[in-house]
Amino acid sequence: MKTISENTCFDGVQGVYSHASAACQCDMTFGLFLPREARDGPVPLLWYLSGLTCTHENAMTKAGAQAWAADQGIALVFPDTSPRGPGVADDEAYDLGQGAGFYVNATQDPWSPHFRMWDYVSRDLPDLLTENFAIDPDRQSITGHSMGGHGALTLAMNLPGRFRSVSAFSPICNPTGADWGRKQLSAYLGDDETAWEKHDASLMMCKAGFDGPILIDTGSDDQFIDLLRPETLAAAIAERRQPATFRLQPGYDHSYFFVSSFMEDHIAFHAQALWA
């Protein structure tokens, strides 16, 4: 692991690091905020998964999360959204390839050698964090925006017991039923749609649900709302009678102005579960 930068931030440390990823078979970069409490021992961890076209840097610099995490004594990790580099497959479209990993393990060429973001987020990076930083492996929660919201919800529901709480900002809720999803799932996983199901939050909600608190915010003026399909997840939550808070925020769009407006709510929501 290499330290790219470390800066004092709200009396904690905002670092950026790179490492050779066994899952993705390339170097990966991530951001990690450690609150001052980490000087004295392990602290809870909140994962933030970013959306299409983002790197580790977008949420780290735009979401305003560190101030609220510092107040709550919680660490924040900002993984990249895909493998990158000259030897990594890519596509001219913004929504496939580098910057668009969709948090799946690709099985199809040319993506399968490197695009294993499911294993990276669920195994590779967690092991690295607990080995090298003051992180409590038993107190973790997860959130994300857009494609990252999709990843947060599907990881939480597929890995029971891993996360104490899950939230999402304008998540892609039903990728098997929308253009933001069918294109990527078929490219990465092939044409067998049964392989797609674990990566669809609405389908997973009906099948498994989540044994913990859920918070979801979507803007009523989100320019991508027809692709996000929040109504499918809301219907699945109602059908399963899953305890959840699902909010449509009036006037907000898909941008980081929306994310930062409700970040305090989400950090406080996770802190309640992480410090319980």
C-alpha positions as MATLAB code, in Angstrom:
seq = 'MKTISENTCFDGVQGVYSHASAACQCDMTFGLFLPREARDGPVPLLWYLSGLTCTHENAMTKAGAQAWAADQGIALVFPDTSPRGPGVADDEAYDLGQGAGFYVNATQDPWSPHFRMWDYVSRDLPDLLTENFAIDPDRQSITGHSMGGHGALTLAMNLPGRFRSVSAFSPICNPTGADWGRKQLSAYLGDDETAWEKHDASLMMCKAGFDGPILIDTGSDDQFIDLLRPETLAAAIAERRQPATFRLQPGYDHSYFFVSSFMEDHIAFHAQALWA';
ca = [
       0.000    0.000    0.000;
       1.215    3.500   -0.885;
       0.230    6.763    0.754;
      -0.648    9.319   -1.917;
      -1.663   12.082    0.497;
      -2.733   12.697    4.087;
      -4.340   15.935    5.267;
      -5.621   17.036    8.659;
      -9.393   17.319    8.360;
     -11.809   18.159   11.213;
      -9.101   17.074   13.691;
      -8.879   13.724   11.905;
      -6.998   12.606    8.793;
      -8.244   12.487    5.220;
      -5.947   10.133    3.363;
      -5.682    8.832   -0.190;
      -3.967    5.494   -0.754;
      -3.233    3.050   -3.557;
      -2.602   -0.673   -3.466;
      -2.312   -3.717   -5.693;
      -5.747   -5.326   -5.704;
      -5.908   -9.109   -5.839;
      -9.568   -8.925   -6.887;
      -9.164   -6.448   -9.744;
      -5.624   -7.451  -10.762;
      -4.497   -3.825  -10.978;
      -3.643   -0.905   -8.735;
      -6.680    0.639   -7.023;
      -7.009    3.978   -5.242;
      -9.282    4.829   -2.311;
      -9.902    7.661    0.107;
     -10.175    7.096    3.869;
     -11.201    9.582    6.546;
     -10.229    8.648   10.088;
     -11.711   10.700   12.937;
      -9.570   11.764   15.909;
     -10.981    8.826   17.933;
      -9.002    6.445   15.697;
      -5.833    7.567   17.496;
      -7.051    5.689   20.578;
      -8.488    2.545   19.036;
     -10.711    1.020   16.340;
     -13.696    3.069   15.144;
     -16.852    2.191   13.166;
     -16.699    2.440    9.368;
     -19.175    3.834    6.855;
     -18.684    2.857    3.217;
     -19.586    5.396    0.531;
     -19.966    3.952   -2.975;
     -19.945    6.517   -5.774;
     -21.837    6.662   -9.047;
     -21.158    6.562  -12.778;
     -18.068    8.461  -14.016;
     -16.863    9.074  -10.436;
     -13.542    8.189   -8.823;
     -12.707    7.984   -5.113;
     -12.377   11.765   -5.174;
     -15.894   12.994   -6.018;
     -17.645   12.257   -2.741;
     -14.465   12.846   -0.763;
     -14.395   16.485   -1.899;
     -18.074   17.269   -2.651;
     -20.313   15.412   -0.192;
     -19.335   17.260    2.973;
     -19.352   13.970    4.848;
     -16.174   14.395    6.922;
     -17.596   17.127    9.164;
     -20.547   14.973   10.222;
     -18.435   11.805   10.481;
     -15.984   13.648   12.744;
     -18.869   14.675   15.007;
     -19.950   11.038   15.272;
     -16.491    9.460   15.540;
     -16.975    7.402   12.382;
     -14.461    6.540    9.640;
     -15.423    6.951    5.974;
     -14.034    4.984    3.040;
     -14.427    6.162   -0.556;
     -13.502    3.350   -2.997;
     -13.062    3.933   -6.711;
     -15.936    2.876   -8.969;
     -13.970    0.525  -11.236;
     -10.533   -0.801  -12.075;
      -8.428    1.572  -14.168;
      -5.241    1.679  -16.212;
      -3.904    1.126  -19.715;
      -4.335   -2.644  -19.509;
      -7.933   -2.458  -18.284;
     -10.799   -2.812  -20.769;
     -12.852    0.307  -21.462;
     -15.684    1.575  -23.622;
     -16.359    4.885  -25.348;
     -19.697    5.219  -23.530;
     -19.661    6.873  -20.099;
     -21.859    4.150  -18.584;
     -19.725    1.090  -19.357;
     -16.113    0.264  -18.594;
     -13.773    2.422  -16.543;
     -15.790    4.560  -14.139;
     -18.791    2.225  -14.466;
     -18.009   -0.991  -12.610;
     -21.584   -1.426  -11.290;
     -20.233   -3.337   -8.278;
     -20.441   -6.757   -9.963;
     -17.957   -9.534  -10.733;
     -17.818   -9.627  -14.521;
     -17.878  -13.047  -16.160;
     -17.715  -11.920  -19.811;
     -14.835  -10.819  -22.033;
     -13.197   -8.337  -22.143;
     -14.326   -7.351  -18.632;
     -13.755  -10.482  -16.548;
     -10.000  -10.143  -15.863;
     -10.333   -6.856  -13.953;
     -13.963   -5.892  -13.366;
     -14.511   -7.657  -10.046;
     -15.813   -4.776   -7.977;
     -18.090   -7.021   -5.896;
     -15.093   -8.929   -4.547;
     -13.094   -5.723   -4.236;
     -15.668   -3.998   -2.018;
     -16.770   -7.081   -0.081;
     -13.391   -8.795    0.471;
     -10.264   -7.155   -0.879;
     -10.551   -3.612    0.462;
     -12.171   -4.570    3.814;
      -9.249   -6.881    4.588;
      -6.747   -4.157    3.718;
      -8.528   -1.575    5.887;
      -8.750   -3.732    9.008;
      -5.128   -4.836    8.655;
      -3.682   -1.339    8.234;
      -5.986    1.115   10.003;
      -7.890    1.465   13.283;
     -11.154    0.079   11.861;
     -13.611   -2.091   13.796;
     -14.596   -4.926   11.410;
     -17.742   -5.676   13.412;
     -19.216   -2.177   13.099;
     -19.737   -1.293    9.446;
     -22.531    0.387    7.496;
     -22.877    1.328    3.838;
     -24.296    4.102    1.672;
     -23.918    5.305   -1.907;
     -25.187    7.542   -4.686;
     -26.837    6.455   -7.958;
     -24.831    3.452   -9.237;
     -23.247    3.441   -5.777;
     -26.676    3.406   -4.155;
     -27.436    0.318   -6.236;
     -24.198   -1.229   -4.994;
     -24.846   -0.325   -1.362;
     -28.334   -1.824   -1.341;
     -27.419   -5.024   -3.177;
     -24.289   -5.659   -1.107;
     -26.218   -5.087    2.121;
     -28.994   -7.493    1.164;
     -26.666  -10.172   -0.209;
     -24.275  -10.140    2.755;
     -26.489  -10.604    5.826;
     -24.795   -9.545    9.040;
     -22.053   -7.532    7.319;
     -23.622   -4.067    7.605;
     -25.601   -2.689   10.524;
     -27.485   -0.174    8.361;
     -27.822    0.824    4.716;
     -28.797    4.059    3.005;
     -28.784    5.411   -0.528;
     -29.001    8.695   -2.401;
     -31.006    8.405   -5.633;
     -30.106    4.726   -6.157;
     -30.591    2.764   -9.362;
     -33.406    0.642   -7.934;
     -34.321   -1.795  -10.710;
     -31.429   -2.243  -13.163;
     -32.936   -5.390  -14.686;
     -35.859   -3.258  -15.844;
     -34.119   -0.097  -17.071;
     -31.574    1.077  -19.634;
     -29.254    1.934  -16.728;
     -28.700   -1.686  -15.897;
     -29.713   -4.018  -18.677;
     -26.897   -2.766  -20.897;
     -24.257   -3.149  -18.180;
     -25.532   -6.393  -16.645;
     -25.653   -8.102  -20.046;
     -22.168   -6.828  -20.928;
     -20.608   -7.876  -17.624;
     -22.640  -10.972  -16.738;
     -23.999  -12.297  -20.045;
     -27.531  -12.914  -21.252;
     -28.696  -15.251  -18.466;
     -30.903  -12.857  -16.516;
     -30.979  -15.133  -13.464;
     -27.370  -14.027  -12.896;
     -28.570  -10.423  -12.737;
     -31.063  -10.867   -9.921;
     -28.665  -10.462   -6.962;
     -27.691   -7.080   -8.417;
     -31.222   -5.673   -8.487;
     -32.274   -3.949   -5.236;
     -35.994   -4.287   -5.958;
     -35.729   -8.022   -6.654;
     -33.475   -8.574   -3.644;
     -35.893   -6.658   -1.436;
     -38.666   -9.071   -2.405;
     -36.401  -12.097   -1.990;
     -34.344  -11.293    1.111;
     -34.885   -7.798    2.506;
     -32.454   -6.351    5.030;
     -32.218   -7.095    8.738;
     -31.561   -3.533    9.844;
     -32.538    0.093    9.279;
     -32.833    1.482    5.725;
     -32.905    5.119    4.578;
     -33.395    6.158    0.929;
     -33.588    9.690   -0.487;
     -34.354   10.593   -4.107;
     -34.979   14.066   -5.521;
     -38.385   14.705   -7.080;
     -36.654   16.695   -9.862;
     -33.971   14.083  -10.508;
     -33.294   14.250  -14.237;
     -32.664   10.486  -14.302;
     -35.638    9.380  -12.232;
     -37.132    7.272  -15.049;
     -33.890    5.280  -15.165;
     -33.655    5.001  -11.378;
     -37.190    3.550  -11.053;
     -37.643    4.348   -7.336;
     -41.273    3.256   -7.505;
     -40.197   -0.381   -7.995;
     -38.163   -0.402   -4.785;
     -40.897    1.420   -2.870;
     -43.394   -1.219   -4.011;
     -41.026   -4.043   -3.015;
     -40.527   -2.495    0.436;
     -44.287   -2.256    0.890;
     -44.871   -5.808   -0.365;
     -42.276   -7.242    2.009;
     -43.390   -4.913    4.839;
     -39.740   -4.065    5.296;
     -39.057   -1.350    7.893;
     -37.556    1.516    5.890;
     -37.634    5.279    5.439;
     -38.128    6.150    1.755;
     -38.226    9.890    1.010;
     -38.897   11.809   -2.202;
     -37.256   15.178   -1.620;
     -39.101   18.035   -3.400;
     -37.095   20.125   -5.856;
     -33.817   18.206   -5.656;
     -31.957   16.749   -8.656;
     -29.247   14.097   -9.082;
     -26.248   16.260   -8.232;
     -23.894   16.468   -5.275;
     -25.824   19.541   -4.151;
     -28.585   17.034   -3.350;
     -26.214   14.567   -1.698;
     -24.552   17.192    0.491;
     -27.940   18.607    1.536;
     -28.911   15.336    3.208;
     -25.520   13.948    4.196;
     -25.930   15.028    7.817;
     -29.175   13.017    8.002;
     -27.502    9.923    6.600;
     -24.425   10.098    8.841;
     -26.633   10.528   11.929;
     -28.810    7.617   10.756;
     -25.797    5.307   10.459;
     -24.234    6.533   13.699;
     -27.323    5.391   15.582;
     -26.794    1.847   14.304;
     -23.001    1.826   14.521;
     -22.837    3.019   18.120;
     -25.789    0.945   19.348;
];
